[in-house]
Structures are given as C-alpha cells and as structure tokens.
Amino acid sequence: MGRAFVYVILGGGVAAGYAALEFTNKGVSHGELCIISEEPVAPYERPALSKGFLLPEAPARLPAFHTCVGANEERLTPKWYKEHGIELILGTRVKSADVRRKTLLTAAGETISYKFLIIATGARALKLEEFGVSGSDAENVCHLRDLADATRLVDAMQTSTGGNAVVIGGGYIGMEVAASLVINKINVSMVFPEPHCMGRLFTPKIANYYEEFYKSKGVNFVKGTVLSSFVFSPEGKVTGVNLKDGTNLPADLVVVGIGIRPNTSLFEGQLTLEKGGIKVNSRLQTSNSSVYAVGDVASFPVKIFGESRRLEHVDAARKTARHAVAAIMQPDKTPEFDYLPFFYSRVFSFSWQFYGDNLGEAVYFGDFSGPSFGAYWVHKGRLVGSFLEGGSKEEYEAIAKVTRLKPEVDDLSELERQGLGFVVGLSQKLPVAPAIDVGGSISAVVLEKPVYPWHATAGVVVAASIAAFAYWYGRRRRRW
C-alpha cells in the first residue's frame, strides 16, 4: 500500500503552511503536493499558543490562527487545502525515511514516495527527565509546544486561579507564559539558572527593565538555581518544587520551558547534520539534492554572521519555507538565501524587535524609564545588532534595513548621542535598488558600505552615482 507525490512536506507546523502557500503561488498542480503531520489539525501559527490562546477573555482559537495569518495573507483552513488539491495526511507519524529510495514509511505501514522532500519536522520540547528530574508526566506539569500542550495548559490554568504556578525557564516560553499566568490571576515564580531572563539575547540592563515590570505584576524571580525534584500529593499531583539551592516553592501548576531539540532522528546517518540540525546550503538544500530542510531543524548559512546557524524563531521558519519552495520550483530564478536574523515578542503592553547579532559592545539609547528604548551592538567597528522596544513600524523597518548593512561605527559616544536617529537618518539616505521578491519576502538591495549620514554629501550627481552603483552591485551579487 502506498501513494506517490511530486512534493512532500514532512511536518505540519508553521513552515509547512507557508511552504504550501508558496507552492500554490508558484503553480503547483492538484495532486502533486502532500503534507504529513503528527498533529490532527492543519498547520497553524505556533506563536499564538503562548499569546492569544492562553488569554482568559476572547482567547484565540482555531480556525482563527491557521497559517498564513501571521503574514496577513490567506488563512489556510482544511477547506483551502482541499480546494487547491493539496493532500493533508494528519495524525500520522512517519517511523522511517529512506532518502536514497525517496520513500517515507508511516506508523500505519503506508509507504509515501516523493520526488522532492521538504523536512519541516521542527523540534520537541526538552523534558526534565533529560536532566535527571522525574515527574514530567504529572497531570499539573505542562509544556508548550503544540496545540495539545496549549489546550492542556489552559485546562490546568482554569483550575489554578488564585493559586501558585512555577515556571521553569527564563526564555521565550517562560516569559510569555508567565505573563499569561499573571493575566489569569495566578501567582507566578520563575526559576532559571542564568543571572537574568532571556539570557541568550538580552543584556543585564535590558533584562532588568522587563524583570522590574514583571515584579510589579507580582512575579517572583528565583535566579541562579535549577529544579532538583518535585513534591507530590498522594494522588500524584505536584504540590511543590525543590530547588538546588534549598528553596521550596508551592505549586498548583508547573510549566516547563527549558528549550527544544530539533527532530532529526529520521535522517541521522542519511543526511549531514550540523549544530544540532540538518545542514543545508544557501538554497536550503541538504546533502541529498532532492531533500530540503526548513525552520527549527535547518542549520543554514547566515551571511551577516559568516557562518551557519539554527535559528529557533517563527520568522526563520516562514522565510526558509518560502525560499526552499522557490528554489525547488524556480531554481534558475532563485538567488541564495540571505536572511537577517529577527526575533520579536509581545507581552503585556510590550512589543520589542531584535535584528542581527548580539555580539560585541552594547550601546544603549532612549528612556529606560519610559515606553521606548533600545540598543545597538558594535563588533569590530561595525553595527551588527539592533534592539528596539516600543517602536513604530517605520522605526522597526529602519533598524532592520541598517542592521543588514553592518555600517562602520567610529565613535560609540556619537552613536549613543544619536540613538534611534542614527538608523532612521541613515535609512532615509541609503540608496535603494529595485526590490526583488523571492518567496514572498522582499528586501532592498543596498550598498554594503554606506557612508555615515554626517559624512554624506548632498548633490544630485553624487546621489545618482551611488544609486547607479547600488543597482549594478545588487544585480551582480543577486542579493535580496
């Protein structure tokens, strides 16, 4: 028993939905494409799970957040897939893959063959047992990775109003879930080993701003220690957590957010792995030419870093998915993937965005006692990263545009003095060549070494010369 398709997407998360839309945009025929997913629902916007889904009033529910509403595009409901001739094979686990024979074997014994495979298997939440702590299966210990996890967490929250929750982990999931728990009138303690929250991204100064606000909402931070064991009731529910530093915290609910691990096991020994994921080239192509990998599972070249990395964020999932489809469907028209790392979060009344890399010296700007502030990171004389809280659409676009260029910075004090005005002013003066749309992602082609705004020379001749060079250079390098 088996079926054959031209294109198969393995995995049903965010990347799968964006890839499906891109396939239809590129003219895939009815019956050529299928999506295989262990989840029983069509692809959806995973960020909704840690935000709108957990709210006590008017919570987000499917079908409202099916992909691709995160990009303000079509909402891909099961009806949409049917209308476009895309086979959804849901609630199905693939137990083995043979990339040489181009086949997948499901747990039910069905063989599915393909001409091109896109691996969008994502990642799984790390469990405490992997760190020597048992109890993850207790009914009031929750994780948050998929719709089933989110539904289980909502049920647990509804029975814990006015009680105590312990959040294990101080990263994305920890911070966003803690905010939702507070909104649901649950007392929150956050436990993590780092000296401050969002340790992989935030500096101590930035982290302190958010921690102080969380504290004003009643959140208790317990830093520099980890969970050592649970305290259980006779019925098997967790009633408390013991920490390595000797602290004991009462708990009606525990949420574990200690990281993820890419789902690569099906392809170990068949494809080249790198940095915990599947190694791909600048076209998202793996070591097997008929197989592509996208999203959390892909380790891809990041030009701004000068190396390959795995980037665990929805933006990377969306854009790698679209680019892989473009590379498959239109290989001669698709340039190399040139991605600007982007991270964002929205909790309480906050909304921040980060672009680039947090490497080097941080230069702060804005009012850290007010609603808008930010930071630049300068490494080896170049601006390589930018962070902004409370910015406008135009300001976020400016920091993205300028960070991509890695402009030279001679004077850190001058950069601090100009603050946000530095990127806003520079972005307005930069010459821009015609935009190239690849896979639904539009970026401008600009000079790699822009002049400083205070060094810029006014004049029609100079401006025209720079613009002409930018256009020629962009066509030569095929950047987008």
Coordinates of C-alpha atoms in Angstrom, one line a residue:
M1 CA 0.0 0.0 0.0
G2 CA 1.4 3.4 -0.9
R3 CA 1.0 6.7 -2.5
A4 CA 3.3 8.9 -4.6
F5 CA 3.6 12.7 -4.8
V6 CA 5.9 15.1 -6.6
Y7 CA 6.4 17.2 -3.4
V8 CA 6.1 16.1 0.2
I9 CA 6.3 18.3 3.3
L10 CA 7.1 16.3 6.4
G11 CA 5.9 18.2 9.4
G12 CA 2.7 20.3 10.0
G13 CA 3.9 23.4 11.8
V14 CA 4.3 27.0 10.8
A15 CA 6.8 26.2 8.0
A16 CA 4.5 23.7 6.3
G17 CA 1.7 26.2 6.0
Y18 CA 4.0 28.9 4.5
A19 CA 5.5 26.3 2.1
A20 CA 2.1 25.2 1.0
L21 CA 1.0 28.8 0.2
E22 CA 4.3 29.3 -1.7
F23 CA 3.8 26.1 -3.7
T24 CA 0.3 27.4 -4.8
N25 CA 1.8 30.8 -5.7
K26 CA 4.4 29.0 -7.9
G27 CA 1.7 27.0 -9.7
V28 CA 1.8 23.5 -8.1
S29 CA -0.8 21.2 -9.8
H30 CA -3.6 19.5 -8.0
G31 CA -2.5 16.1 -6.5
E32 CA 1.3 16.9 -6.6
L33 CA 1.7 18.1 -3.0
C34 CA 1.0 16.5 0.4
I35 CA 1.7 17.4 4.0
I36 CA 2.3 14.7 6.6
S37 CA 1.8 15.8 10.2
E38 CA 1.5 14.0 13.5
E39 CA -0.9 16.7 14.6
P40 CA -4.5 16.2 13.9
V41 CA -5.1 19.8 12.6
A42 CA -3.9 21.8 9.5
P43 CA -0.8 24.0 10.0
Y44 CA -1.2 27.0 12.3
E45 CA 0.7 29.9 13.7
R46 CA 2.5 28.5 16.7
P47 CA 3.2 31.9 18.4
A48 CA -0.5 32.2 19.1
L49 CA -0.2 29.3 21.6
S50 CA 1.9 31.4 24.1
K51 CA 0.0 34.6 23.5
G52 CA -3.7 34.8 22.5
F53 CA -4.6 31.1 23.2
L54 CA -3.8 31.5 26.9
L55 CA -5.9 34.7 27.5
P56 CA -8.9 34.4 29.8
E57 CA -11.0 36.7 27.7
A58 CA -11.7 36.2 23.9
P59 CA -8.9 33.7 23.6
A60 CA -7.6 32.8 20.2
R61 CA -8.9 29.5 18.8
L62 CA -8.7 27.7 15.5
P63 CA -9.5 28.3 12.7
A64 CA -8.6 31.9 13.5
F65 CA -4.8 31.4 13.6
H66 CA -4.2 28.9 10.8
T67 CA -1.3 29.9 8.6
C68 CA -0.7 32.3 7.0
V69 CA -2.5 34.9 9.1
G70 CA 0.8 35.8 10.7
A71 CA 1.9 37.4 7.5
N72 CA -1.6 39.0 6.8
E73 CA -2.2 36.6 3.9
E74 CA -4.7 33.8 3.2
R75 CA -5.9 31.7 6.1
L76 CA -5.3 28.2 5.1
T77 CA -8.1 26.2 6.5
P78 CA -8.6 22.5 5.7
K79 CA -11.1 23.6 3.0
W80 CA -8.4 25.7 1.4
Y81 CA -6.1 22.7 1.1
K82 CA -8.9 20.7 -0.5
E83 CA -9.7 23.4 -2.9
H84 CA -6.1 23.6 -4.0
G85 CA -5.6 19.9 -4.4
I86 CA -3.2 19.5 -1.5
E87 CA -3.4 16.3 0.4
L88 CA -3.3 16.7 4.2
I89 CA -2.2 13.4 5.9
L90 CA -2.9 14.4 9.5
G91 CA -2.5 12.5 12.8
T92 CA 0.2 10.4 11.1
R93 CA 3.6 9.5 12.4
V94 CA 6.4 8.7 10.0
K95 CA 8.5 6.0 11.6
S96 CA 11.3 5.7 9.0
A97 CA 12.7 7.5 5.9
D98 CA 14.9 6.3 3.1
V99 CA 16.3 9.3 1.2
R100 CA 18.1 7.1 -1.3
R101 CA 14.9 5.5 -2.4
K102 CA 12.9 8.7 -1.8
T103 CA 10.3 7.0 0.5
L104 CA 8.7 7.5 3.9
L105 CA 7.1 4.8 5.9
T106 CA 4.3 5.7 8.3
A107 CA 3.5 4.0 11.6
A108 CA 0.4 2.5 9.9
G109 CA 2.6 0.8 7.3
E110 CA 1.9 3.0 4.3
T111 CA 4.7 4.0 2.0
I112 CA 4.8 7.5 0.6
S113 CA 7.2 8.3 -2.2
Y114 CA 8.3 11.7 -3.4
K115 CA 10.4 13.5 -6.0
F116 CA 11.2 16.4 -3.6
L117 CA 11.0 16.3 0.2
I118 CA 10.9 19.4 2.5
I119 CA 11.8 18.5 6.1
A120 CA 9.8 20.7 8.4
T121 CA 9.8 18.5 11.4
G122 CA 10.6 21.3 13.8
A123 CA 11.6 20.5 17.3
R124 CA 10.3 18.9 20.5
A125 CA 10.3 20.4 24.0
L126 CA 13.0 19.2 26.3
K127 CA 11.8 17.2 29.2
L128 CA 13.1 17.4 32.8
E129 CA 14.0 13.7 32.7
E130 CA 16.8 14.6 30.3
F131 CA 18.3 16.5 33.2
G132 CA 17.8 13.8 35.8
V133 CA 14.5 15.1 37.3
S134 CA 11.4 12.8 37.1
G135 CA 7.7 13.9 37.1
S136 CA 7.1 15.4 33.7
D137 CA 4.1 13.2 33.3
A138 CA 2.2 14.6 36.4
E139 CA -1.2 16.0 35.4
N140 CA -0.3 19.5 36.5
V141 CA 3.1 19.7 34.9
C142 CA 2.8 21.3 31.4
H143 CA 4.9 22.1 28.4
L144 CA 4.0 24.3 25.5
R145 CA 5.0 23.2 22.0
D146 CA 1.8 22.3 20.2
L147 CA -2.0 22.7 20.3
A148 CA -2.5 19.7 22.5
D149 CA 0.0 21.2 25.0
A150 CA -1.7 24.5 24.9
T151 CA -5.2 23.0 25.5
R152 CA -3.8 21.0 28.4
L153 CA -2.2 24.2 29.9
V154 CA -5.5 26.1 29.6
D155 CA -7.3 23.4 31.5
A156 CA -4.7 23.4 34.2
M157 CA -4.8 27.2 34.5
Q158 CA -8.6 27.3 34.9
T159 CA -8.3 25.1 38.0
S160 CA -5.4 27.1 39.4
T161 CA -6.9 30.6 39.6
G162 CA -5.7 32.3 42.7
G163 CA -3.1 29.6 43.2
N164 CA 0.6 29.3 42.6
A165 CA 2.4 28.5 39.4
V166 CA 6.1 27.8 39.0
V167 CA 7.6 28.4 35.6
I168 CA 10.9 26.6 34.9
G169 CA 12.9 28.5 32.4
G170 CA 13.5 32.2 31.7
G171 CA 13.5 32.3 27.9
Y172 CA 10.7 32.9 25.4
I173 CA 8.3 30.4 26.6
G174 CA 8.9 31.2 30.3
M175 CA 8.4 35.0 29.8
E176 CA 5.4 34.7 27.6
V177 CA 3.6 32.1 29.7
A178 CA 4.4 33.9 32.9
A179 CA 2.6 37.0 31.5
S180 CA -0.4 34.9 30.6
L181 CA -0.5 33.3 34.0
V182 CA -0.5 36.7 35.7
I183 CA -3.3 37.8 33.4
N184 CA -5.2 34.7 34.5
K185 CA -4.8 35.8 38.2
I186 CA -2.3 33.1 39.1
N187 CA 0.7 33.8 41.4
V188 CA 4.0 33.2 39.4
S189 CA 7.5 32.2 40.4
M190 CA 10.1 31.9 37.6
V191 CA 13.1 29.7 38.1
F192 CA 16.2 29.7 35.9
P193 CA 19.9 29.3 36.3
E194 CA 21.0 32.4 34.4
P195 CA 21.6 35.7 36.2
H196 CA 18.8 37.4 34.2
C197 CA 15.9 36.5 31.9
M198 CA 16.3 35.9 28.1
G199 CA 19.9 35.2 28.8
R200 CA 20.7 34.3 25.2
L201 CA 19.5 37.6 23.8
F202 CA 19.1 40.3 26.5
T203 CA 21.9 42.2 28.2
P204 CA 21.5 42.7 32.0
K205 CA 20.3 46.2 31.5
I206 CA 17.6 45.3 29.0
A207 CA 16.6 42.2 31.1
N208 CA 16.3 44.4 34.2
Y209 CA 13.7 46.6 32.6
Y210 CA 11.4 43.7 31.9
E211 CA 12.1 41.9 35.2
E212 CA 11.1 45.1 37.2
F213 CA 7.8 45.3 35.3
Y214 CA 7.1 41.6 35.9
K215 CA 7.9 42.1 39.6
S216 CA 5.4 44.9 39.7
K217 CA 2.8 42.4 38.5
G218 CA 3.7 40.1 41.3
V219 CA 6.1 37.7 39.6
N220 CA 8.8 36.2 41.8
F221 CA 12.2 35.6 40.2
V222 CA 14.4 32.9 41.5
K223 CA 17.7 33.0 39.6
G224 CA 20.9 31.1 39.6
T225 CA 19.4 27.8 40.5
V226 CA 17.5 24.9 39.0
L227 CA 14.8 22.4 39.8
S228 CA 16.1 19.3 41.8
S229 CA 12.8 17.5 42.5
F230 CA 9.1 17.7 42.8
V231 CA 6.9 17.3 45.9
F232 CA 3.9 15.1 45.2
S233 CA 0.5 14.6 46.8
P234 CA -0.8 11.1 47.5
E235 CA -2.8 11.4 44.2
G236 CA 0.3 12.1 42.2
K237 CA -0.1 15.8 41.6
V238 CA 2.8 18.2 42.1
T239 CA 2.3 20.4 45.2
G240 CA 5.7 21.9 45.3
V241 CA 9.2 22.1 43.7
N242 CA 12.5 21.7 45.4
L243 CA 15.4 23.8 44.0
K244 CA 19.0 23.0 44.1
D245 CA 19.8 26.0 46.3
G246 CA 17.5 24.6 49.0
T247 CA 14.4 26.7 48.2
N248 CA 11.0 25.1 48.2
L249 CA 8.2 26.7 46.2
P250 CA 4.5 25.8 46.5
A251 CA 2.9 24.8 43.2
D252 CA -0.6 24.2 41.9
L253 CA 0.8 24.3 38.4
V254 CA 4.2 23.9 36.8
V255 CA 5.2 25.0 33.3
V256 CA 8.5 23.7 31.9
G257 CA 10.1 25.8 29.2
I258 CA 13.8 24.8 29.2
G259 CA 14.4 24.7 25.5
I260 CA 13.9 22.5 22.4
R261 CA 15.7 19.8 20.5
P262 CA 15.4 19.5 16.7
N263 CA 13.6 16.4 15.3
T264 CA 16.4 15.0 13.2
S265 CA 16.3 11.3 14.2
L266 CA 14.7 10.1 11.0
F267 CA 17.6 11.4 8.9
E268 CA 20.6 10.6 11.1
G269 CA 23.1 8.6 9.1
Q270 CA 21.5 9.7 5.9
L271 CA 21.9 13.5 5.8
T272 CA 24.7 15.7 7.0
L273 CA 24.0 17.2 10.5
E274 CA 25.4 20.4 11.9
K275 CA 24.9 22.3 15.1
G276 CA 22.1 20.0 16.2
G277 CA 20.1 20.3 13.0
I278 CA 20.2 19.3 9.4
K279 CA 22.9 21.1 7.4
V280 CA 21.6 22.9 4.3
N281 CA 23.2 25.2 1.7
S282 CA 22.1 28.7 0.7
R283 CA 19.2 27.2 -1.2
L284 CA 18.0 25.2 1.9
Q285 CA 19.1 22.0 0.2
T286 CA 20.6 19.2 2.3
S287 CA 23.4 16.8 1.4
N288 CA 20.8 14.9 -0.7
S289 CA 19.8 17.1 -3.7
S290 CA 16.2 16.1 -3.6
V291 CA 15.7 16.9 0.1
Y292 CA 15.4 20.4 1.7
A293 CA 15.1 21.4 5.3
V294 CA 13.5 24.5 6.8
G295 CA 12.6 26.0 10.2
D296 CA 13.9 24.9 13.5
V297 CA 15.5 21.8 12.1
A298 CA 17.7 23.6 9.5
S299 CA 21.2 24.8 10.0
F300 CA 21.7 27.3 7.2
P301 CA 24.3 29.8 6.1
V302 CA 23.7 33.3 7.6
K303 CA 25.7 35.8 5.7
I304 CA 25.6 38.5 8.3
F305 CA 27.3 36.0 10.7
G306 CA 29.6 34.5 8.2
E307 CA 28.6 31.0 9.4
S308 CA 25.8 28.5 9.5
R309 CA 23.3 28.6 12.4
R310 CA 20.0 27.2 13.5
L311 CA 17.6 30.0 14.4
E312 CA 14.6 29.0 16.6
H313 CA 12.1 31.6 15.7
V314 CA 8.9 31.8 13.6
D315 CA 10.3 34.3 11.2
A316 CA 13.1 32.0 10.1
A317 CA 10.5 29.2 9.8
R318 CA 8.3 31.3 7.5
K319 CA 11.1 32.6 5.3
T320 CA 13.2 29.4 5.0
A321 CA 10.0 27.6 3.9
R322 CA 9.1 30.0 1.2
H323 CA 12.7 30.2 -0.1
A324 CA 13.0 26.4 -0.2
V325 CA 9.9 26.2 -2.4
A326 CA 11.2 28.9 -4.7
A327 CA 14.5 27.1 -5.0
I328 CA 12.6 23.8 -5.9
M329 CA 10.1 25.3 -8.3
Q330 CA 12.2 28.1 -9.9
P331 CA 15.9 27.1 -9.4
D332 CA 17.2 29.4 -12.1
K333 CA 15.4 32.4 -10.8
T334 CA 16.0 32.0 -7.1
P335 CA 19.1 33.6 -5.5
E336 CA 20.9 32.5 -2.4
F337 CA 19.0 32.8 0.9
D338 CA 20.2 36.0 2.6
Y339 CA 18.5 36.1 5.9
L340 CA 18.6 38.9 8.5
P341 CA 18.1 37.2 11.9
F342 CA 14.9 38.6 13.5
F343 CA 13.3 38.0 16.9
Y344 CA 10.3 39.6 18.5
S345 CA 7.9 39.3 21.4
R346 CA 4.7 40.9 22.6
V347 CA 3.7 40.5 26.2
F348 CA 1.6 42.8 28.5
S349 CA 1.9 46.2 26.8
F350 CA 5.4 45.5 25.5
S351 CA 6.4 44.9 21.9
W352 CA 10.1 44.6 21.0
Q353 CA 12.1 43.6 17.9
F354 CA 15.7 42.5 17.5
Y355 CA 17.7 42.2 14.3
G356 CA 21.2 40.8 13.6
D357 CA 23.5 39.5 16.3
N358 CA 24.1 40.5 20.0
L359 CA 27.9 40.3 19.6
G360 CA 30.3 42.9 20.8
E361 CA 29.7 46.1 22.9
A362 CA 26.1 47.2 23.6
V363 CA 25.3 50.9 23.1
Y364 CA 22.0 52.0 24.7
F365 CA 19.6 54.7 23.7
G366 CA 16.2 56.0 24.7
D367 CA 14.5 56.3 28.1
F368 CA 14.7 53.1 30.1
S369 CA 12.1 54.6 32.5
G370 CA 9.7 55.1 29.6
P371 CA 7.9 53.2 26.9
S372 CA 10.6 53.3 24.2
F373 CA 14.3 52.4 24.3
G374 CA 16.8 50.3 22.5
A375 CA 20.4 49.2 22.0
Y376 CA 22.9 48.6 19.3
W377 CA 25.7 46.0 19.3
V378 CA 29.0 47.0 17.8
H379 CA 31.6 44.4 16.9
K380 CA 35.0 45.1 15.3
G381 CA 33.9 48.6 14.3
R382 CA 30.6 47.7 12.8
L383 CA 27.0 47.8 13.9
V384 CA 25.9 44.1 13.9
G385 CA 22.7 44.1 16.0
S386 CA 19.8 46.3 17.0
F387 CA 17.1 46.1 19.6
L388 CA 14.1 48.4 20.0
E389 CA 11.2 48.4 22.4
G390 CA 8.1 50.4 21.7
G391 CA 9.0 51.5 18.2
S392 CA 6.8 52.5 15.3
K393 CA 6.5 50.5 12.1
E394 CA 8.9 52.9 10.3
E395 CA 11.4 52.7 13.1
Y396 CA 11.5 48.9 13.1
E397 CA 11.9 49.0 9.3
A398 CA 14.8 51.4 9.7
I399 CA 16.7 49.3 12.2
A400 CA 16.2 46.2 10.1
K401 CA 17.4 48.0 6.9
V402 CA 20.5 49.5 8.6
T403 CA 21.5 46.4 10.6
R404 CA 21.6 44.3 7.4
L405 CA 24.3 46.6 6.1
K406 CA 26.6 46.4 9.2
P407 CA 27.7 50.0 8.8
E408 CA 31.0 51.2 10.2
V409 CA 30.9 52.9 13.6
D410 CA 33.9 55.0 14.5
D411 CA 32.6 56.8 17.6
L412 CA 30.4 54.9 20.2
S413 CA 29.6 58.1 22.1
E414 CA 28.3 59.7 18.9
L415 CA 26.2 56.6 18.2
E416 CA 24.8 56.8 21.7
R417 CA 24.1 60.5 21.3
Q418 CA 22.2 60.0 18.0
G419 CA 20.4 56.9 19.4
L420 CA 17.4 55.9 17.2
G421 CA 18.1 58.8 15.0
F422 CA 21.2 57.1 13.7
V423 CA 19.3 54.3 11.9
V424 CA 16.4 56.5 11.0
G425 CA 18.6 59.1 9.3
L426 CA 20.8 56.6 7.7
S427 CA 18.0 54.5 6.3
Q428 CA 16.5 57.6 4.7
K429 CA 19.8 58.5 2.9
L430 CA 20.7 55.0 1.8
P431 CA 20.4 54.4 -2.0
V432 CA 18.0 51.6 -2.8
A433 CA 18.0 49.5 -5.9
P434 CA 14.8 47.8 -7.2
A435 CA 13.4 45.3 -4.7
I436 CA 13.5 41.6 -5.7
D437 CA 10.6 39.5 -4.5
V438 CA 11.6 35.9 -3.7
G439 CA 9.3 33.6 -1.9
G440 CA 7.1 36.4 -0.7
S441 CA 10.0 38.1 1.2
I442 CA 11.0 41.5 -0.1
S443 CA 14.3 43.1 0.8
A444 CA 16.1 46.1 -0.8
V445 CA 19.5 45.8 -2.4
V446 CA 21.8 48.4 -0.9
L447 CA 25.4 49.2 -0.7
E448 CA 27.4 47.1 1.7
K449 CA 29.5 50.0 2.9
P450 CA 27.1 53.0 3.3
V451 CA 28.6 56.4 4.2
Y452 CA 27.7 57.9 7.5
P453 CA 24.9 60.4 7.4
W454 CA 27.2 63.1 8.8
H455 CA 29.7 62.3 6.0
A456 CA 27.1 62.3 3.3
T457 CA 27.5 64.9 0.5
A458 CA 24.4 66.5 -0.9
G459 CA 24.2 66.8 -4.6
V460 CA 22.3 65.2 -7.5
V461 CA 25.4 63.9 -9.2
V462 CA 26.7 62.0 -6.2
A463 CA 23.3 60.6 -5.3
A464 CA 22.8 59.4 -8.9
S465 CA 26.2 57.8 -9.0
I466 CA 25.6 55.9 -5.7
A467 CA 22.2 54.7 -6.8
A468 CA 23.6 53.5 -10.1
F469 CA 26.4 51.6 -8.4
A470 CA 23.9 50.1 -5.9
Y471 CA 21.7 48.9 -8.8
W472 CA 24.7 47.4 -10.6
Y473 CA 26.1 45.8 -7.4
G474 CA 22.8 44.3 -6.5
R475 CA 22.3 42.7 -9.9
R476 CA 25.9 41.4 -9.7
R477 CA 25.5 39.8 -6.3
R478 CA 21.9 38.8 -6.7
R479 CA 21.2 39.9 -3.1
W480 CA 17.6 40.3 -2.0

